[in-house]
PDB file of C-alpha atoms in Angstrom:
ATOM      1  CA  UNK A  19      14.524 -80.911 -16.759  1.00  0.00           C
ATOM      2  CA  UNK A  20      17.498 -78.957 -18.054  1.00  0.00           C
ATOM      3  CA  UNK A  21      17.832 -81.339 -20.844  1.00  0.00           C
ATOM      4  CA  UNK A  22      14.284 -80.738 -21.974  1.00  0.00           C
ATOM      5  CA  UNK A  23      14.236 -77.284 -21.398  1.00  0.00           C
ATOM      6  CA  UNK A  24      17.480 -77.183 -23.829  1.00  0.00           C
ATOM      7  CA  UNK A  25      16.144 -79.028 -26.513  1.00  0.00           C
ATOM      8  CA  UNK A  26      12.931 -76.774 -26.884  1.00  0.00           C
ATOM      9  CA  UNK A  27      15.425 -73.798 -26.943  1.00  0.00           C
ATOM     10  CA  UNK A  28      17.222 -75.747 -29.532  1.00  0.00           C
ATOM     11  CA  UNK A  29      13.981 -76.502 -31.746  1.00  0.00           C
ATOM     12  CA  UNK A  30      12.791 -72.985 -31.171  1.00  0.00           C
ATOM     13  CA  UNK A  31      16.248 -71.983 -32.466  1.00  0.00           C
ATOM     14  CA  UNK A  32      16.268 -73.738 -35.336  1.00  0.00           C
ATOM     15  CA  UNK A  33      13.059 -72.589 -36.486  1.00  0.00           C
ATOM     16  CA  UNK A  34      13.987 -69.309 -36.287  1.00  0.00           C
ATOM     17  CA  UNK A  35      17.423 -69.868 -38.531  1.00  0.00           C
ATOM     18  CA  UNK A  36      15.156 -71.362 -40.971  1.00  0.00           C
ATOM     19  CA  UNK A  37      12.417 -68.563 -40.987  1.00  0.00           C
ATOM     20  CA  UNK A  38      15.098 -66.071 -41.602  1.00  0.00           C
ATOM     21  CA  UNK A  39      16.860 -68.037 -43.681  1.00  0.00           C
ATOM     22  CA  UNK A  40      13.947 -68.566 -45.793  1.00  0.00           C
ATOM     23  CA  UNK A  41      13.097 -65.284 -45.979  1.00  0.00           C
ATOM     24  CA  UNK A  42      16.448 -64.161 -47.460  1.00  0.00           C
ATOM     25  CA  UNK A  43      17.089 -66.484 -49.376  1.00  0.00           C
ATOM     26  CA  UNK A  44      13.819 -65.548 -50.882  1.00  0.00           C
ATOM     27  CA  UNK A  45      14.201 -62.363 -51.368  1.00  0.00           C
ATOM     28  CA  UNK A  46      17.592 -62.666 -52.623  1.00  0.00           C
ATOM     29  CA  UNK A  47      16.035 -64.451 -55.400  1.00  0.00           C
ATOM     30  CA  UNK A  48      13.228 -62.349 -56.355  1.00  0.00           C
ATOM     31  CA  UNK A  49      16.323 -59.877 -56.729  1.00  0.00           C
ATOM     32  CA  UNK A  50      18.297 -62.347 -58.783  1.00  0.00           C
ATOM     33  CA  UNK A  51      15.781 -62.299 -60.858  1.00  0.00           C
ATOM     34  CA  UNK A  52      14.752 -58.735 -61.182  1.00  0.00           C
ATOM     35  CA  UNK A  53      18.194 -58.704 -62.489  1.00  0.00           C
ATOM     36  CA  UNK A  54      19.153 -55.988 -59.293  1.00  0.00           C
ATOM     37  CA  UNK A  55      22.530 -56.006 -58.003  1.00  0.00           C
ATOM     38  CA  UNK A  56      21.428 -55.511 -54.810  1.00  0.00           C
ATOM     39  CA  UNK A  57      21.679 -58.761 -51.869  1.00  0.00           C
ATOM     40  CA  UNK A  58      19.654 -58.769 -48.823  1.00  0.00           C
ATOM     41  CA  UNK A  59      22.304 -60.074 -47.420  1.00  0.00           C
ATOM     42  CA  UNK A  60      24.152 -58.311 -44.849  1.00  0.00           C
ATOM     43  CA  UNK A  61      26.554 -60.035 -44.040  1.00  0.00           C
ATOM     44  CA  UNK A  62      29.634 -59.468 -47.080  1.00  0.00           C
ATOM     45  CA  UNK A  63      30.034 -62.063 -49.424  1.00  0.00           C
ATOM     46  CA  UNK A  64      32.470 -64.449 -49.147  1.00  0.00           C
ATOM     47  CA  UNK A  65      35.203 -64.864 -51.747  1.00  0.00           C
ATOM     48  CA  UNK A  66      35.031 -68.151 -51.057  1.00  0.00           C
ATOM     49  CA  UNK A  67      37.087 -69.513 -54.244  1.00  0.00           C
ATOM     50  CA  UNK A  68      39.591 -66.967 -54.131  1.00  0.00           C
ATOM     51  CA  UNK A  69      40.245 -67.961 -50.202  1.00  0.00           C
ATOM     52  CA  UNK A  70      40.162 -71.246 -50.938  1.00  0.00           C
ATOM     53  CA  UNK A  71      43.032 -71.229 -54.254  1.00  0.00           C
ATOM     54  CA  UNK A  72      45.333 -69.409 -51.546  1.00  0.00           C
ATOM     55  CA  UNK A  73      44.869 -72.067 -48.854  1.00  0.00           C
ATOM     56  CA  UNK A  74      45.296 -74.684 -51.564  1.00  0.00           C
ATOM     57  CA  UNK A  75      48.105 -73.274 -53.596  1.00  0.00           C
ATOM     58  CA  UNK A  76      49.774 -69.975 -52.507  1.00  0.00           C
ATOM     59  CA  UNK A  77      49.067 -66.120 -52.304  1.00  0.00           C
ATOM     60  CA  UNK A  78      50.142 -65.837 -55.848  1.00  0.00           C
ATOM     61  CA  UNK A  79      48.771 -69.268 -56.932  1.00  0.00           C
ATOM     62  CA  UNK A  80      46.709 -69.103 -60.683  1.00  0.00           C
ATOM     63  CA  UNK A  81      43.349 -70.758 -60.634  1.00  0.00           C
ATOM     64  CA  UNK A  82      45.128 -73.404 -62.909  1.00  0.00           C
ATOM     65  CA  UNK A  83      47.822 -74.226 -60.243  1.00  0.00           C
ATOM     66  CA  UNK A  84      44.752 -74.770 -57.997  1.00  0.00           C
ATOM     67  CA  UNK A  85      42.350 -76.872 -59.992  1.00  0.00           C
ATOM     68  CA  UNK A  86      45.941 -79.093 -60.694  1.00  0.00           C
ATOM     69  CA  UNK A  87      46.624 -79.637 -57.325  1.00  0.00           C
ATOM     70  CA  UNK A  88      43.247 -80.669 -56.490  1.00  0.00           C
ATOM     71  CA  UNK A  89      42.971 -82.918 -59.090  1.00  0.00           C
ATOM     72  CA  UNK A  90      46.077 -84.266 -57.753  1.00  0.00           C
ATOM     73  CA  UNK A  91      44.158 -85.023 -54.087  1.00  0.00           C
ATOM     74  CA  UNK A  92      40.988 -86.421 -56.289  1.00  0.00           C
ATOM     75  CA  UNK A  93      41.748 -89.823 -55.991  1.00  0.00           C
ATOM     76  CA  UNK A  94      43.362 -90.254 -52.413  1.00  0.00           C
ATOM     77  CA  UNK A  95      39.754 -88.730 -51.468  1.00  0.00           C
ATOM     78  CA  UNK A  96      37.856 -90.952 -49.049  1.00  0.00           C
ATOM     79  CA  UNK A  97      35.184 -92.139 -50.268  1.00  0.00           C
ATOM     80  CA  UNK A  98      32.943 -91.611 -47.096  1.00  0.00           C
ATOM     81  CA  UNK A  99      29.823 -89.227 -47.970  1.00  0.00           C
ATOM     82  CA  UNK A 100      27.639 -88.567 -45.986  1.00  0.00           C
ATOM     83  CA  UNK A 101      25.784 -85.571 -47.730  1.00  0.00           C
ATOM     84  CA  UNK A 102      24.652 -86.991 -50.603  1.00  0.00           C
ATOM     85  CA  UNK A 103      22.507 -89.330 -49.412  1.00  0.00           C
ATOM     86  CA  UNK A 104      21.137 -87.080 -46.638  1.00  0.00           C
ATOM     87  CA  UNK A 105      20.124 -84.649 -49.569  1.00  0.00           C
ATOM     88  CA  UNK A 106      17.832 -87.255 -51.139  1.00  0.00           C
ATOM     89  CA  UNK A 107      16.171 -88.189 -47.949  1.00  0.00           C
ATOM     90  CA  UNK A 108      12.539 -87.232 -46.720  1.00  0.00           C
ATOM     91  CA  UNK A 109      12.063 -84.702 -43.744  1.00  0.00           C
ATOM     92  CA  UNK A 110      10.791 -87.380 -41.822  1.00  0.00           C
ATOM     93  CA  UNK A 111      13.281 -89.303 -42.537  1.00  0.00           C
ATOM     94  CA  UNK A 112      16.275 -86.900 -41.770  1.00  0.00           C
ATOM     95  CA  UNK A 113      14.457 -86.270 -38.133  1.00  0.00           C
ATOM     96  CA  UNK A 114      14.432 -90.031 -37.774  1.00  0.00           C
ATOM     97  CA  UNK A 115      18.515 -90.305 -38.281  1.00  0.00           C
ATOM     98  CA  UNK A 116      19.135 -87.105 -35.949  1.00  0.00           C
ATOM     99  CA  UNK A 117      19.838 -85.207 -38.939  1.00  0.00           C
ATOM    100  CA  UNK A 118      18.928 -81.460 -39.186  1.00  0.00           C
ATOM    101  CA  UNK A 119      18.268 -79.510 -42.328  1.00  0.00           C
ATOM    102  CA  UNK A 120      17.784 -76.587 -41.212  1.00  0.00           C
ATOM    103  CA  UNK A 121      17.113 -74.566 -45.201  1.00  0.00           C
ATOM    104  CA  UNK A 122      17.093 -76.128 -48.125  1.00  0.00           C
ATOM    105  CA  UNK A 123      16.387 -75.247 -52.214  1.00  0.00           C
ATOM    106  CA  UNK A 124      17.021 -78.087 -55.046  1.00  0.00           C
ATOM    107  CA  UNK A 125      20.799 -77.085 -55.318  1.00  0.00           C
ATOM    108  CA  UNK A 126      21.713 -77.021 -51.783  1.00  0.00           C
ATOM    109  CA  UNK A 127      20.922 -77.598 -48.194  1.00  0.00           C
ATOM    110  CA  UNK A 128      22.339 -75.790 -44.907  1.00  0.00           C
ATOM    111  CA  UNK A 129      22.503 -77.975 -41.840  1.00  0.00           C
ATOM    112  CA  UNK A 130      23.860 -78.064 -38.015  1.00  0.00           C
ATOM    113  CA  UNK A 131      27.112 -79.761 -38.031  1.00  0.00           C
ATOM    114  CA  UNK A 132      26.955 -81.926 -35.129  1.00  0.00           C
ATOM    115  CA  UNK A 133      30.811 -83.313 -35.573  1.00  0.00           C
ATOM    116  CA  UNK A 134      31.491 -79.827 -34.213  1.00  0.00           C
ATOM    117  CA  UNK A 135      28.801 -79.849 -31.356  1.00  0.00           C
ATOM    118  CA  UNK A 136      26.642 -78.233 -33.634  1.00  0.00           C
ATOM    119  CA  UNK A 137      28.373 -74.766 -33.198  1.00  0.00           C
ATOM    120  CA  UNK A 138      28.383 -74.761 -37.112  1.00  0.00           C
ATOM    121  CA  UNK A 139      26.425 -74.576 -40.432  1.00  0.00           C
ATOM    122  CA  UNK A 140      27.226 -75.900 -42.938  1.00  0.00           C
ATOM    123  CA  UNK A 141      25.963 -75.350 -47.222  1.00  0.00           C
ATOM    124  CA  UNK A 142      26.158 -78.011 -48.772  1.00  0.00           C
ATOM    125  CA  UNK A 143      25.960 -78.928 -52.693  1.00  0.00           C
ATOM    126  CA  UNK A 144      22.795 -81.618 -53.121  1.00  0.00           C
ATOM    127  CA  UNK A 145      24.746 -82.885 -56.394  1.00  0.00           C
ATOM    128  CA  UNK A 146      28.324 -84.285 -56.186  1.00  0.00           C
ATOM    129  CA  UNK A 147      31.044 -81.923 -55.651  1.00  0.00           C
ATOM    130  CA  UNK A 148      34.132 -82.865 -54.245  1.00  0.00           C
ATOM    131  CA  UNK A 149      36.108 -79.471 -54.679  1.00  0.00           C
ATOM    132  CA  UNK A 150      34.930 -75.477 -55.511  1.00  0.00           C
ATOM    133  CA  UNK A 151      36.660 -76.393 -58.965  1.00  0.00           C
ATOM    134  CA  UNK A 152      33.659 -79.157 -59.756  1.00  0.00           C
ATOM    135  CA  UNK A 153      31.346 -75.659 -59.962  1.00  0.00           C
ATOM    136  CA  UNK A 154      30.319 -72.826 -62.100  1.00  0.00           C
ATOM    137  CA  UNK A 155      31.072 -69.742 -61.788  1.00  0.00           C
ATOM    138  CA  UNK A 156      27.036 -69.356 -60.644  1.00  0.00           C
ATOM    139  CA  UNK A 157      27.335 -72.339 -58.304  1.00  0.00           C
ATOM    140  CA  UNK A 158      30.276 -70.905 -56.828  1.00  0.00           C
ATOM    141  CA  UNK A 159      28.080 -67.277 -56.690  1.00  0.00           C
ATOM    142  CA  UNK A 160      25.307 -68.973 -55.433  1.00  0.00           C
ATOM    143  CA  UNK A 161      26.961 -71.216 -52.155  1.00  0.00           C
ATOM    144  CA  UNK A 162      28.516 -68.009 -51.399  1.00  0.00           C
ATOM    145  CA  UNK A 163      25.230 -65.971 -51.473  1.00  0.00           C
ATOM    146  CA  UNK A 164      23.791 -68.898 -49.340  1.00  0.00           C
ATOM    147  CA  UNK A 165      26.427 -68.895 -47.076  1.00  0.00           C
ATOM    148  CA  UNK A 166      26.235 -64.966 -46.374  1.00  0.00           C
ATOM    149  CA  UNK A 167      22.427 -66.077 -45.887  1.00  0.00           C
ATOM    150  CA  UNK A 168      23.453 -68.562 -43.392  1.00  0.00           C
ATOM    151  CA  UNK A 169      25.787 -66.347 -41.272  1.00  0.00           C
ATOM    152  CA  UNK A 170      22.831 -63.912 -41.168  1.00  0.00           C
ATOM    153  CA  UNK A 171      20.748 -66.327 -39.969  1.00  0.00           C
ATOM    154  CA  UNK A 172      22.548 -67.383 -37.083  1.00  0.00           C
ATOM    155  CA  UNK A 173      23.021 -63.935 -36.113  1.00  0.00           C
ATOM    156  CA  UNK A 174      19.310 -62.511 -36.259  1.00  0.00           C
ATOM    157  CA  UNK A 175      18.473 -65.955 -34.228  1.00  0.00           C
ATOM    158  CA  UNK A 176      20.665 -65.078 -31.996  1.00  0.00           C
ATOM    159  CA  UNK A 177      19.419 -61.857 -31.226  1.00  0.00           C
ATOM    160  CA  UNK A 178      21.950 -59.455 -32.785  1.00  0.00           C
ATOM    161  CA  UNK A 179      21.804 -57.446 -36.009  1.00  0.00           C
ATOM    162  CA  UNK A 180      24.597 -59.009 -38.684  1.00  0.00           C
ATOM    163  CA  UNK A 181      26.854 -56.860 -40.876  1.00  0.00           C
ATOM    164  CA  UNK A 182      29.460 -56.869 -43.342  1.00  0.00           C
ATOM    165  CA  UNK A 183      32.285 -56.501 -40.428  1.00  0.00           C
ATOM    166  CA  UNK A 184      31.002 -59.057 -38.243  1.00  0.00           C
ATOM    167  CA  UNK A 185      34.652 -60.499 -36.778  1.00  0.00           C
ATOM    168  CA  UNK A 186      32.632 -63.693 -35.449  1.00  0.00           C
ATOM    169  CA  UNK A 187      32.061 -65.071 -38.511  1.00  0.00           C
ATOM    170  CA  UNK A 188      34.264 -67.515 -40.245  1.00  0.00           C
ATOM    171  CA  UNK A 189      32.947 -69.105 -43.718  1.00  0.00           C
ATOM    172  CA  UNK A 190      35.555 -71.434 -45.553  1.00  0.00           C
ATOM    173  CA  UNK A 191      36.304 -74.369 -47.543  1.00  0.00           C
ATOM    174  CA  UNK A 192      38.581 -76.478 -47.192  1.00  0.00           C
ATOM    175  CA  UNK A 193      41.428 -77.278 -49.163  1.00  0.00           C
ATOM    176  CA  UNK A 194      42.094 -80.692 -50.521  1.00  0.00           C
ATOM    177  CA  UNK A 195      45.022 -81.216 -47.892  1.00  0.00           C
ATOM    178  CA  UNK A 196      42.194 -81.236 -45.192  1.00  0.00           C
ATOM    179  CA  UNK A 197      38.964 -82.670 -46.836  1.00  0.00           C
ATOM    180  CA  UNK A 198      37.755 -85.458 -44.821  1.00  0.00           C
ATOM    181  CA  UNK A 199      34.801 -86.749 -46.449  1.00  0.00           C
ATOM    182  CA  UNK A 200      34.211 -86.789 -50.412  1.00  0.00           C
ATOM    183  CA  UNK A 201      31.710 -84.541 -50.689  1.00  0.00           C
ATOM    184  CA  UNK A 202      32.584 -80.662 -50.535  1.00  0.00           C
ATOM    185  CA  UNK A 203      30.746 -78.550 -47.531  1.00  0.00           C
ATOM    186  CA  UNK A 204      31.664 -74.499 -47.130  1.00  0.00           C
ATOM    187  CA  UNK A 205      31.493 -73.492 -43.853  1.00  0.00           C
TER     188      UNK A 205
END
């Protein structure tokens, strides 16, 4: 009964996450495109490209020095990926192979990372991407807008209010000494 009883919490969970996910990523948009400054986010924006050229390179690394050494990590990449294909799958057909999407636009996707007992969400790119290098600038402004959106997500689900100095949250990507599968997922 226990197990039951925790897997309607967990649905009821996850449809939460992705109402308010929805919903902010929503109205983030509308004011993207009102051309406002202003996020709905509250949790602060990760810098994620800035943290990620330190972990890769050094404190006073160059984005240069960073986009080299990745390069240099391109092709000892494995090649297992198991994002892309998810992204082009069906609802129906995700459910089917224990999969959980829990938001989703035509750029990106946020799901529960079960390899971590599902104590994490990850955004990932839809389209091959291998490091934060492979992006625009607006990709790069976008995943970390989503990511924010995530963050809030899990915290309004879980029954607090977020803000910009929440110390439980953690978003990162990782360098290329530590990428396990090909395809690049912020946390």
């Amino acid at each position: 009964m226990k197990s039951m009883s925790n897997k309607i919490a967990y649905q009821a969970l996850q449809a939460a996450i992705a109402c308010v996910l929805l919903s902010l990523c929503a109205s983030t948009l509308i004011a993207q495109n009102a051309d406002t400054q202003t996020a709905t986010t509250k949790t602060q924006i990760p810098q994620l490209f800035e943290r990620w050229k330190e972990a890769t390179a050094g404190a006073d690394a160059t984005d240069d020095d960073a986009r080299r050494i990745a390069e240099g990590y391109r092709s000892k990449l494995p090649n297992y990926d198991p994002f892309t294909p998810l992204a082009h799958l069906t609802y129906s057909e995700r459910l089917a192979k224990g999969e959980r999407v829990v938001w989703e636009d035509d750029a990106l996707m946020a799901l529960v990372d079960f390899g971590n007992r599902g104590s994490k969400l990850l955004v990932v790119p839809k389209y091959k991407t291998n490091f934060l290098t492979d992006l625009t600038k607006e990709q790069m402004a976008r995943v970390s807008l989503v990511a924010a959106a995530v963050c809030d997500a899990l915290i309004v689900a879980a029954g607090r209010q977020p803000g910009a100095d929440d110390a439980s949250l953690k978003m990162y990507v990782n360098p290329p000494t530590a990428v396990g599968v090909r395809q690049m997922r912020p946390c």
